[in-house]
Amino acid sequence: MIYPITTLQWLAKLISFDTTSRHSNLALIDYINQFCQSLNLTPRLSFNLAKNKANLFVSIPANDNNVKTGGFVFSGHTDVVPVDGQAWDSDPFVAVVKEGKVYGRGACDMKGFIACCLAILPNIVKLSVEKKLTKPIHLALSFDEEIGCLGMPFLLTDLQNQGIMPDYCIVGEPTMMKMVTAHKGIQTFRCRVQGKAAHSSLTEQGVNAISYASQVIGFIDDLAEKLKQQELKQQESKQQESKPRDLVQGFDVPFSTLSVGMIKGGIATNIIPDFCEFSFDFRNLPHVLPTPIIESIRDFVKTLSEQMQNKNPNCYIELIQDCQVPAMNDKESLALQRLIENLVDDKRRHKVAYATEGGQFTNFGVPTLICGCGDIAQAHKANEFVSIEQLNKCEQFLINLVTMTAVTNNYGN
């Protein structure tokens, strides 16, 4: 089989796989698996419970044949968001190069980064064969990042079972090749309210699901404002005491947030609704523990649910957690930051409100930074693109990073 050679060729091939999260990613994983095997590498696959999706982890050994300890992980997710209802100017699963940009679903989020990694993989293998790698290089490709970072726990569990522990990780989410050192965590929930239908003229015979849902929403909104004011006050107090504000400095929204995103319920104005469902998310700063906030919502829901059951034993409120992605802090990555600042144009430490798999790596014990090609503003949109200039910068960044590993053994320690 003839495989792509350049980053552009790899990106075109990767875009051609429809890896929307609702579909399997096995065709893409199998293709990359065969490519790695053609380089005499032995990838590890970890599957979801249904066995229709897989992560891929492959190691290029150091000069002592070590693949288990140390080295860098270059990490990216293989799934993409849907294109349903979007007005694309071209087939989203056919790469189109126009005016210095590559268009296609996943071009920047984040198949562009993966393409850069695969394009330089043969060169890394050559360094390994020549015994020039002082520490191993790893590539981690995951599934279902877009729907809650569901694939990475399977991969990390496999690494733990195998005793594989890298030194550092670069997650290649689109940052315009800027260094992101921390991000918020996210937890998403669905709140389902089961009431009792009745004619709207007979309110005492029904239990209004929308009314009870609105009370929960009101509680969440009030809690969001209290949390905001509390955290801002704490930050102001630390500033007055001349204490550093490193924990929040750099975040565009410097406090934890609660936000209701979707709601549905009711079938007619003159019918008391017997069902309502809404969803919300909680995004916490790295130093803020989410458990007390979520427990306060659960306690309020429990109290309301008991009130409903006093009216009708078949009525209740149910809180369902859909995803939980930990925040990524910058406490353990200072040495990595100093190393990476020599390889990027922008030396500043950026912090973002969106979540990535970086928090899962840091919780695993691997200091991690987010740095990749493309602009997050282009992600998830129609006519998603990454510029060729960004791809070139990313490829050179990875080459320079590997060169540090292979030649100078500079790990920032």
GROMACS .gro file of C-alpha atoms in nm:
model
  413
    1MET     CA    1   0.000   0.000   0.000
    2ILE     CA    2   0.128   0.347  -0.089
    3TYR     CA    3   0.079   0.590   0.199
    4PRO     CA    4   0.070   0.973   0.197
    5ILE     CA    5   0.407   1.142   0.242
    6THR     CA    6   0.352   1.513   0.303
    7THR     CA    7   0.141   1.680   0.567
    8LEU     CA    8  -0.102   1.804   0.299
    9GLN     CA    9  -0.139   1.454   0.158
   10TRP     CA   10  -0.197   1.311   0.502
   11LEU     CA   11  -0.453   1.579   0.586
   12ALA     CA   12  -0.647   1.509   0.266
   13LYS     CA   13  -0.653   1.139   0.351
   14LEU     CA   14  -0.763   1.196   0.711
   15ILE     CA   15  -1.042   1.433   0.608
   16SER     CA   16  -1.174   1.166   0.369
   17PHE     CA   17  -1.266   0.946   0.667
   18ASP     CA   18  -1.604   1.051   0.807
   19THR     CA   19  -1.521   1.016   1.175
   20THR     CA   20  -1.815   1.216   1.307
   21SER     CA   21  -1.851   1.108   1.668
   22ARG     CA   22  -2.174   0.916   1.602
   23HIS     CA   23  -1.984   0.693   1.355
   24SER     CA   24  -1.705   0.441   1.402
   25ASN     CA   25  -1.347   0.560   1.360
   26LEU     CA   26  -1.209   0.212   1.293
   27ALA     CA   27  -1.144   0.267   0.922
   28LEU     CA   28  -0.914   0.561   1.001
   29ILE     CA   29  -0.748   0.380   1.292
   30ASP     CA   30  -0.690   0.068   1.080
   31TYR     CA   31  -0.530   0.278   0.806
   32ILE     CA   32  -0.291   0.448   1.049
   33ASN     CA   33  -0.225   0.117   1.223
   34GLN     CA   34  -0.113  -0.040   0.894
   35PHE     CA   35   0.103   0.264   0.820
   36CYS     CA   36   0.275   0.232   1.158
   37GLN     CA   37   0.331  -0.139   1.102
   38SER     CA   38   0.489  -0.061   0.765
   39LEU     CA   39   0.747   0.137   0.967
   40ASN     CA   40   0.808  -0.168   1.188
   41LEU     CA   41   0.623  -0.010   1.478
   42THR     CA   42   0.377  -0.194   1.700
   43PRO     CA   43   0.074   0.021   1.784
   44ARG     CA   44  -0.152  -0.053   2.078
   45LEU     CA   45  -0.528  -0.030   2.030
   46SER     CA   46  -0.778   0.026   2.310
   47PHE     CA   47  -1.148  -0.011   2.232
   48ASN     CA   48  -1.477   0.119   2.365
   49LEU     CA   49  -1.718  -0.131   2.518
   50ALA     CA   50  -1.903  -0.175   2.188
   51LYS     CA   51  -1.572  -0.244   2.007
   52ASN     CA   52  -1.672  -0.009   1.723
   53LYS     CA   53  -1.425   0.265   1.815
   54ALA     CA   54  -1.059   0.256   1.906
   55ASN     CA   55  -0.769   0.461   2.036
   56LEU     CA   56  -0.424   0.411   1.890
   57PHE     CA   57  -0.101   0.452   2.086
   58VAL     CA   58   0.235   0.391   1.922
   59SER     CA   59   0.588   0.438   2.055
   60ILE     CA   60   0.914   0.498   1.871
   61PRO     CA   61   1.185   0.351   2.094
   62ALA     CA   62   1.483   0.537   2.235
   63ASN     CA   63   1.841   0.433   2.165
   64ASP     CA   64   1.827   0.178   2.450
   65ASN     CA   65   1.503   0.032   2.305
   66ASN     CA   66   1.308   0.186   2.591
   67VAL     CA   67   0.945   0.263   2.509
   68LYS     CA   68   0.794   0.267   2.857
   69THR     CA   69   0.954   0.553   3.047
   70GLY     CA   70   0.998   0.915   2.951
   71GLY     CA   71   0.968   1.096   2.624
   72PHE     CA   72   0.700   1.309   2.464
   73VAL     CA   73   0.346   1.217   2.369
   74PHE     CA   74   0.189   1.396   2.073
   75SER     CA   75  -0.185   1.359   2.126
   76GLY     CA   76  -0.487   1.423   1.906
   77HIS     CA   77  -0.848   1.311   1.873
   78THR     CA   78  -0.972   1.145   1.556
   79ASP     CA   79  -1.343   1.229   1.585
   80VAL     CA   80  -1.506   1.538   1.439
   81VAL     CA   81  -1.834   1.721   1.497
   82PRO     CA   82  -2.135   1.679   1.261
   83VAL     CA   83  -2.190   1.884   0.947
   84ASP     CA   84  -2.571   1.850   0.962
   85GLY     CA   85  -2.753   2.170   0.869
   86GLN     CA   86  -2.435   2.357   0.781
   87ALA     CA   87  -2.399   2.534   0.447
   88TRP     CA   88  -2.066   2.409   0.311
   89ASP     CA   89  -1.929   2.539  -0.020
   90SER     CA   90  -1.775   2.197  -0.089
   91ASP     CA   91  -1.797   1.837   0.027
   92PRO     CA   92  -1.682   1.856   0.394
   93PHE     CA   93  -1.515   1.515   0.364
   94VAL     CA   94  -1.308   1.605   0.059
   95ALA     CA   95  -1.010   1.831   0.127
   96VAL     CA   96  -1.009   2.146  -0.085
   97VAL     CA   97  -0.697   2.361  -0.109
   98LYS     CA   98  -0.774   2.721  -0.196
   99GLU     CA   99  -0.588   3.048  -0.138
  100GLY     CA  100  -0.341   2.896   0.106
  101LYS     CA  101  -0.602   2.714   0.313
  102VAL     CA  102  -0.717   2.353   0.342
  103TYR     CA  103  -1.094   2.321   0.382
  104GLY     CA  104  -1.270   2.017   0.525
  105ARG     CA  105  -1.431   1.886   0.841
  106GLY     CA  106  -1.160   1.840   1.100
  107ALA     CA  107  -0.902   2.040   0.904
  108CYS     CA  108  -0.808   2.239   1.212
  109ASP     CA  109  -0.990   2.040   1.483
  110MET     CA  110  -0.773   1.844   1.479
  111LYS     CA  111  -0.669   1.636   1.183
  112GLY     CA  112  -0.421   1.903   1.079
  113PHE     CA  113  -0.209   1.830   1.385
  114ILE     CA  114  -0.240   1.455   1.336
  115ALA     CA  115  -0.133   1.497   0.971
  116CYS     CA  116   0.181   1.681   1.084
  117CYS     CA  117   0.263   1.400   1.327
  118LEU     CA  118   0.216   1.127   1.067
  119ALA     CA  119   0.419   1.315   0.805
  120ILE     CA  120   0.726   1.333   1.030
  121LEU     CA  121   0.682   0.984   1.177
  122PRO     CA  122   0.917   0.815   0.924
  123ASN     CA  123   1.190   1.066   1.014
  124ILE     CA  124   1.146   0.993   1.385
  125VAL     CA  125   1.171   0.620   1.312
  126LYS     CA  126   1.492   0.687   1.117
  127LEU     CA  127   1.638   0.866   1.420
  128SER     CA  128   1.542   0.568   1.633
  129VAL     CA  129   1.705   0.321   1.395
  130GLU     CA  130   2.019   0.535   1.399
  131LYS     CA  131   2.015   0.523   1.783
  132LYS     CA  132   1.980   0.899   1.812
  133LEU     CA  133   1.667   0.914   2.026
  134THR     CA  134   1.763   0.959   2.389
  135LYS     CA  135   1.402   0.905   2.496
  136PRO     CA  136   1.100   0.758   2.317
  137ILE     CA  137   0.843   0.952   2.118
  138HIS     CA  138   0.478   0.850   2.145
  139LEU     CA  139   0.171   0.923   1.933
  140ALA     CA  140  -0.174   0.899   2.094
  141LEU     CA  141  -0.492   0.913   1.885
  142SER     CA  142  -0.827   0.900   2.065
  143PHE     CA  143  -1.197   0.863   1.991
  144ASP     CA  144  -1.504   1.054   2.116
  145GLU     CA  145  -1.323   1.363   2.242
  146GLU     CA  146  -1.595   1.585   2.096
  147ILE     CA  147  -1.868   1.425   2.307
  148GLY     CA  148  -1.698   1.435   2.643
  149CYS     CA  149  -1.341   1.302   2.607
  150LEU     CA  150  -1.481   0.950   2.641
  151GLY     CA  151  -1.203   0.762   2.464
  152MET     CA  152  -0.896   0.883   2.652
  153PRO     CA  153  -0.970   0.698   2.980
  154PHE     CA  154  -0.948   0.367   2.791
  155LEU     CA  155  -0.610   0.467   2.646
  156LEU     CA  156  -0.469   0.586   2.979
  157THR     CA  157  -0.588   0.271   3.155
  158ASP     CA  158  -0.403   0.065   2.896
  159LEU     CA  159  -0.084   0.269   2.948
  160GLN     CA  160  -0.113   0.223   3.322
  161ASN     CA  161  -0.154  -0.153   3.280
  162GLN     CA  162   0.153  -0.162   3.056
  163GLY     CA  163   0.366   0.055   3.284
  164ILE     CA  164   0.408   0.326   3.020
  165MET     CA  165   0.474   0.671   3.169
  166PRO     CA  166   0.586   0.954   2.937
  167ASP     CA  167   0.759   1.268   3.063
  168TYR     CA  168   0.544   1.524   2.884
  169CYS     CA  169   0.248   1.558   2.651
  170ILE     CA  170   0.155   1.803   2.374
  171VAL     CA  171  -0.214   1.802   2.287
  172GLY     CA  172  -0.245   1.952   1.941
  173GLU     CA  173  -0.578   2.133   1.967
  174PRO     CA  174  -0.590   2.444   1.746
  175THR     CA  175  -0.419   2.729   1.931
  176MET     CA  176  -0.252   2.911   1.638
  177MET     CA  177   0.069   2.751   1.767
  178LYS     CA  178   0.042   2.943   2.092
  179MET     CA  179   0.117   2.781   2.426
  180VAL     CA  180  -0.192   2.704   2.634
  181THR     CA  181  -0.089   2.605   2.984
  182ALA     CA  182  -0.424   2.559   3.159
  183HIS     CA  183  -0.792   2.520   3.090
  184LYS     CA  184  -1.116   2.481   3.280
  185GLY     CA  185  -1.283   2.153   3.352
  186ILE     CA  186  -1.635   2.076   3.235
  187GLN     CA  187  -1.923   1.867   3.360
  188THR     CA  188  -2.248   1.843   3.164
  189PHE     CA  189  -2.587   1.734   3.298
  190ARG     CA  190  -2.940   1.665   3.185
  191CYS     CA  191  -3.222   1.741   3.424
  192ARG     CA  192  -3.542   1.541   3.352
  193VAL     CA  193  -3.863   1.648   3.523
  194GLN     CA  194  -4.159   1.409   3.520
  195GLY     CA  195  -4.486   1.579   3.609
  196LYS     CA  196  -4.856   1.503   3.556
  197ALA     CA  197  -5.064   1.634   3.268
  198ALA     CA  198  -5.400   1.803   3.313
  199HIS     CA  199  -5.609   2.072   3.147
  200SER     CA  200  -5.461   2.413   3.220
  201SER     CA  201  -5.792   2.522   3.378
  202LEU     CA  202  -5.750   2.247   3.638
  203THR     CA  203  -5.406   2.327   3.772
  204GLU     CA  204  -5.456   2.141   4.100
  205GLN     CA  205  -5.505   1.815   3.912
  206GLY     CA  206  -5.167   1.836   3.742
  207VAL     CA  207  -4.802   1.870   3.835
  208ASN     CA  208  -4.634   2.124   3.608
  209ALA     CA  209  -4.300   1.985   3.491
  210ILE     CA  210  -4.195   2.314   3.332
  211SER     CA  211  -4.263   2.509   3.651
  212TYR     CA  212  -4.047   2.275   3.855
  213ALA     CA  213  -3.775   2.278   3.589
  214SER     CA  214  -3.780   2.658   3.598
  215GLN     CA  215  -3.716   2.649   3.972
  216VAL     CA  216  -3.408   2.435   3.918
  217ILE     CA  217  -3.291   2.666   3.640
  218GLY     CA  218  -3.343   2.966   3.866
  219PHE     CA  219  -3.139   2.797   4.137
  220ILE     CA  220  -2.858   2.726   3.888
  221ASP     CA  221  -2.860   3.086   3.762
  222ASP     CA  222  -2.850   3.223   4.118
  223LEU     CA  223  -2.572   2.983   4.207
  224ALA     CA  224  -2.375   3.092   3.900
  225GLU     CA  225  -2.391   3.455   4.009
  226LYS     CA  226  -2.298   3.372   4.370
  227LEU     CA  227  -2.005   3.164   4.247
  228LYS     CA  228  -1.888   3.446   4.021
  229GLN     CA  229  -1.902   3.707   4.296
  230GLN     CA  230  -1.739   3.476   4.549
  231GLU     CA  231  -1.446   3.389   4.323
  232LEU     CA  232  -1.393   3.749   4.208
  233LYS     CA  233  -1.395   3.863   4.572
  234GLN     CA  234  -1.137   3.598   4.662
  235GLN     CA  235  -0.917   3.710   4.376
  236GLU     CA  236  -0.947   4.074   4.476
  237SER     CA  237  -0.853   3.984   4.834
  238LYS     CA  238  -0.542   3.798   4.718
  239GLN     CA  239  -0.443   4.093   4.502
  240GLN     CA  240  -0.475   4.332   4.797
  241GLU     CA  241  -0.257   4.098   5.002
  242SER     CA  242   0.004   4.113   4.722
  243LYS     CA  243  -0.035   3.741   4.664
  244PRO     CA  244   0.014   3.611   4.311
  245ARG     CA  245  -0.297   3.550   4.098
  246ASP     CA  246  -0.142   3.280   3.882
  247LEU     CA  247  -0.443   3.052   3.931
  248VAL     CA  248  -0.675   3.281   3.734
  249GLN     CA  249  -0.446   3.520   3.550
  250GLY     CA  250  -0.476   3.463   3.178
  251PHE     CA  251  -0.832   3.328   3.169
  252ASP     CA  252  -1.065   3.536   2.953
  253VAL     CA  253  -1.348   3.443   3.195
  254PRO     CA  254  -1.165   3.445   3.532
  255PHE     CA  255  -1.430   3.259   3.732
  256SER     CA  256  -1.616   2.929   3.719
  257THR     CA  257  -1.941   2.928   3.523
  258LEU     CA  258  -2.278   2.751   3.519
  259SER     CA  259  -2.488   2.777   3.204
  260VAL     CA  260  -2.819   2.627   3.091
  261GLY     CA  261  -2.793   2.542   2.721
  262MET     CA  262  -3.106   2.355   2.603
  263ILE     CA  263  -3.464   2.303   2.719
  264LYS     CA  264  -3.773   2.124   2.587
  265GLY     CA  265  -4.114   2.055   2.731
  266GLY     CA  266  -4.488   2.092   2.685
  267ILE     CA  267  -4.716   2.017   2.389
  268ALA     CA  268  -4.982   2.290   2.409
  269THR     CA  269  -5.050   2.611   2.598
  270ASN     CA  270  -5.372   2.475   2.751
  271ILE     CA  271  -5.216   2.151   2.879
  272ILE     CA  272  -5.017   2.133   3.201
  273PRO     CA  273  -4.688   1.980   3.083
  274ASP     CA  274  -4.604   1.636   3.221
  275PHE     CA  275  -4.241   1.644   3.108
  276CYS     CA  276  -3.954   1.890   3.077
  277GLU     CA  277  -3.584   1.836   3.017
  278PHE     CA  278  -3.298   2.082   3.012
  279SER     CA  279  -2.920   2.058   3.000
  280PHE     CA  280  -2.651   2.265   3.165
  281ASP     CA  281  -2.277   2.268   3.206
  282PHE     CA  282  -2.039   2.363   3.484
  283ARG     CA  283  -1.694   2.490   3.388
  284ASN     CA  284  -1.459   2.515   3.683
  285LEU     CA  285  -1.126   2.687   3.717
  286PRO     CA  286  -0.841   2.439   3.777
  287HIS     CA  287  -0.819   2.518   4.150
  288VAL     CA  288  -1.196   2.505   4.210
  289LEU     CA  289  -1.337   2.169   4.321
  290PRO     CA  290  -1.659   2.095   4.132
  291THR     CA  291  -1.805   1.851   4.385
  292PRO     CA  292  -1.950   2.104   4.637
  293ILE     CA  293  -2.120   2.300   4.358
  294ILE     CA  294  -2.274   1.994   4.197
  295GLU     CA  295  -2.382   1.854   4.534
  296SER     CA  296  -2.567   2.177   4.615
  297ILE     CA  297  -2.762   2.139   4.291
  298ARG     CA  298  -2.834   1.773   4.368
  299ASP     CA  299  -2.961   1.867   4.715
  300PHE     CA  300  -3.195   2.130   4.571
  301VAL     CA  301  -3.321   1.883   4.308
  302LYS     CA  302  -3.383   1.622   4.578
  303THR     CA  303  -3.589   1.869   4.784
  304LEU     CA  304  -3.803   1.969   4.484
  305SER     CA  305  -3.848   1.609   4.379
  306GLU     CA  306  -3.985   1.525   4.725
  307GLN     CA  307  -4.231   1.814   4.693
  308MET     CA  308  -4.353   1.675   4.361
  309GLN     CA  309  -4.395   1.326   4.503
  310ASN     CA  310  -4.604   1.466   4.785
  311LYS     CA  311  -4.845   1.581   4.515
  312ASN     CA  312  -4.816   1.265   4.306
  313PRO     CA  313  -4.593   0.964   4.380
  314ASN     CA  314  -4.526   0.915   4.008
  315CYS     CA  315  -4.364   1.257   3.970
  316TYR     CA  316  -3.994   1.321   4.020
  317ILE     CA  317  -3.680   1.506   3.905
  318GLU     CA  318  -3.379   1.316   3.774
  319LEU     CA  319  -3.028   1.458   3.732
  320ILE     CA  320  -2.811   1.270   3.481
  321GLN     CA  321  -2.443   1.343   3.427
  322ASP     CA  322  -2.336   1.311   3.062
  323CYS     CA  323  -1.967   1.393   3.081
  324GLN     CA  324  -1.692   1.490   3.321
  325VAL     CA  325  -1.366   1.633   3.189
  326PRO     CA  326  -1.107   1.751   3.443
  327ALA     CA  327  -0.941   2.090   3.429
  328MET     CA  328  -0.578   2.118   3.325
  329ASN     CA  329  -0.356   2.312   3.564
  330ASP     CA  330  -0.011   2.456   3.500
  331LYS     CA  331   0.147   2.371   3.835
  332GLU     CA  332   0.347   2.070   3.715
  333SER     CA  333   0.438   2.192   3.367
  334LEU     CA  334   0.681   2.475   3.443
  335ALA     CA  335   0.982   2.290   3.300
  336LEU     CA  336   0.781   2.200   2.991
  337GLN     CA  337   0.671   2.562   2.951
  338ARG     CA  338   1.032   2.681   2.959
  339LEU     CA  339   1.123   2.427   2.693
  340ILE     CA  340   0.830   2.506   2.462
  341GLU     CA  341   0.871   2.884   2.484
  342ASN     CA  342   1.193   2.839   2.286
  343LEU     CA  343   0.997   2.681   2.001
  344VAL     CA  344   0.700   2.917   1.961
  345ASP     CA  345   0.675   3.278   1.847
  346ASP     CA  346   0.439   3.382   2.128
  347LYS     CA  347   0.612   3.332   2.463
  348ARG     CA  348   0.302   3.411   2.670
  349ARG     CA  349   0.117   3.151   2.877
  350HIS     CA  350  -0.244   3.133   2.760
  351LYS     CA  351  -0.540   2.985   2.948
  352VAL     CA  352  -0.873   2.890   2.794
  353ALA     CA  353  -1.231   2.819   2.901
  354TYR     CA  354  -1.283   2.516   2.677
  355ALA     CA  355  -1.178   2.168   2.791
  356THR     CA  356  -0.945   1.918   2.623
  357GLU     CA  357  -0.790   1.580   2.692
  358GLY     CA  358  -0.501   1.769   2.853
  359GLY     CA  359  -0.668   1.752   3.193
  360GLN     CA  360  -0.686   1.374   3.168
  361PHE     CA  361  -0.313   1.355   3.093
  362THR     CA  362  -0.225   1.584   3.385
  363ASN     CA  363  -0.442   1.376   3.619
  364PHE     CA  364  -0.254   1.071   3.491
  365GLY     CA  365   0.069   1.240   3.605
  366VAL     CA  366   0.199   1.368   3.271
  367PRO     CA  367   0.267   1.747   3.256
  368THR     CA  368   0.083   1.872   2.948
  369LEU     CA  369   0.051   2.176   2.722
  370ILE     CA  370  -0.196   2.250   2.444
  371CYS     CA  371  -0.031   2.369   2.123
  372GLY     CA  372  -0.147   2.304   1.768
  373CYS     CA  373  -0.213   2.446   1.425
  374GLY     CA  374  -0.523   2.637   1.325
  375ASP     CA  375  -0.765   2.874   1.493
  376ILE     CA  376  -1.024   2.742   1.740
  377ALA     CA  377  -1.259   3.003   1.592
  378GLN     CA  378  -1.277   2.791   1.274
  379ALA     CA  379  -1.360   2.468   1.458
  380HIS     CA  380  -1.710   2.320   1.430
  381LYS     CA  381  -1.814   2.569   1.160
  382ALA     CA  382  -1.912   2.526   0.797
  383ASN     CA  383  -1.610   2.562   0.568
  384GLU     CA  384  -1.372   2.474   0.850
  385PHE     CA  385  -1.012   2.532   0.742
  386VAL     CA  386  -0.651   2.540   0.848
  387SER     CA  387  -0.394   2.755   0.671
  388ILE     CA  388  -0.096   2.593   0.505
  389GLU     CA  389   0.121   2.842   0.691
  390GLN     CA  390  -0.009   2.704   1.021
  391LEU     CA  391   0.052   2.346   0.907
  392ASN     CA  392   0.410   2.436   0.815
  393LYS     CA  393   0.466   2.601   1.154
  394CYS     CA  394   0.325   2.300   1.334
  395GLU     CA  395   0.538   2.053   1.141
  396GLN     CA  396   0.853   2.256   1.207
  397PHE     CA  397   0.761   2.288   1.574
  398LEU     CA  398   0.734   1.909   1.606
  399ILE     CA  399   1.058   1.854   1.415
  400ASN     CA  400   1.241   2.102   1.640
  401LEU     CA  401   1.097   1.938   1.949
  402VAL     CA  402   1.206   1.592   1.837
  403THR     CA  403   1.549   1.730   1.748
  404MET     CA  404   1.588   1.859   2.102
  405THR     CA  405   1.503   1.511   2.223
  406ALA     CA  406   1.728   1.333   1.976
  407VAL     CA  407   2.034   1.555   1.972
  408THR     CA  408   2.055   1.786   2.273
  409ASN     CA  409   1.856   1.580   2.523
  410ASN     CA  410   1.704   1.905   2.649
  411TYR     CA  411   1.392   1.818   2.846
  412GLY     CA  412   1.371   2.138   3.043
  413ASN     CA  413   1.449   1.952   3.366
   0.00000   0.00000   0.00000
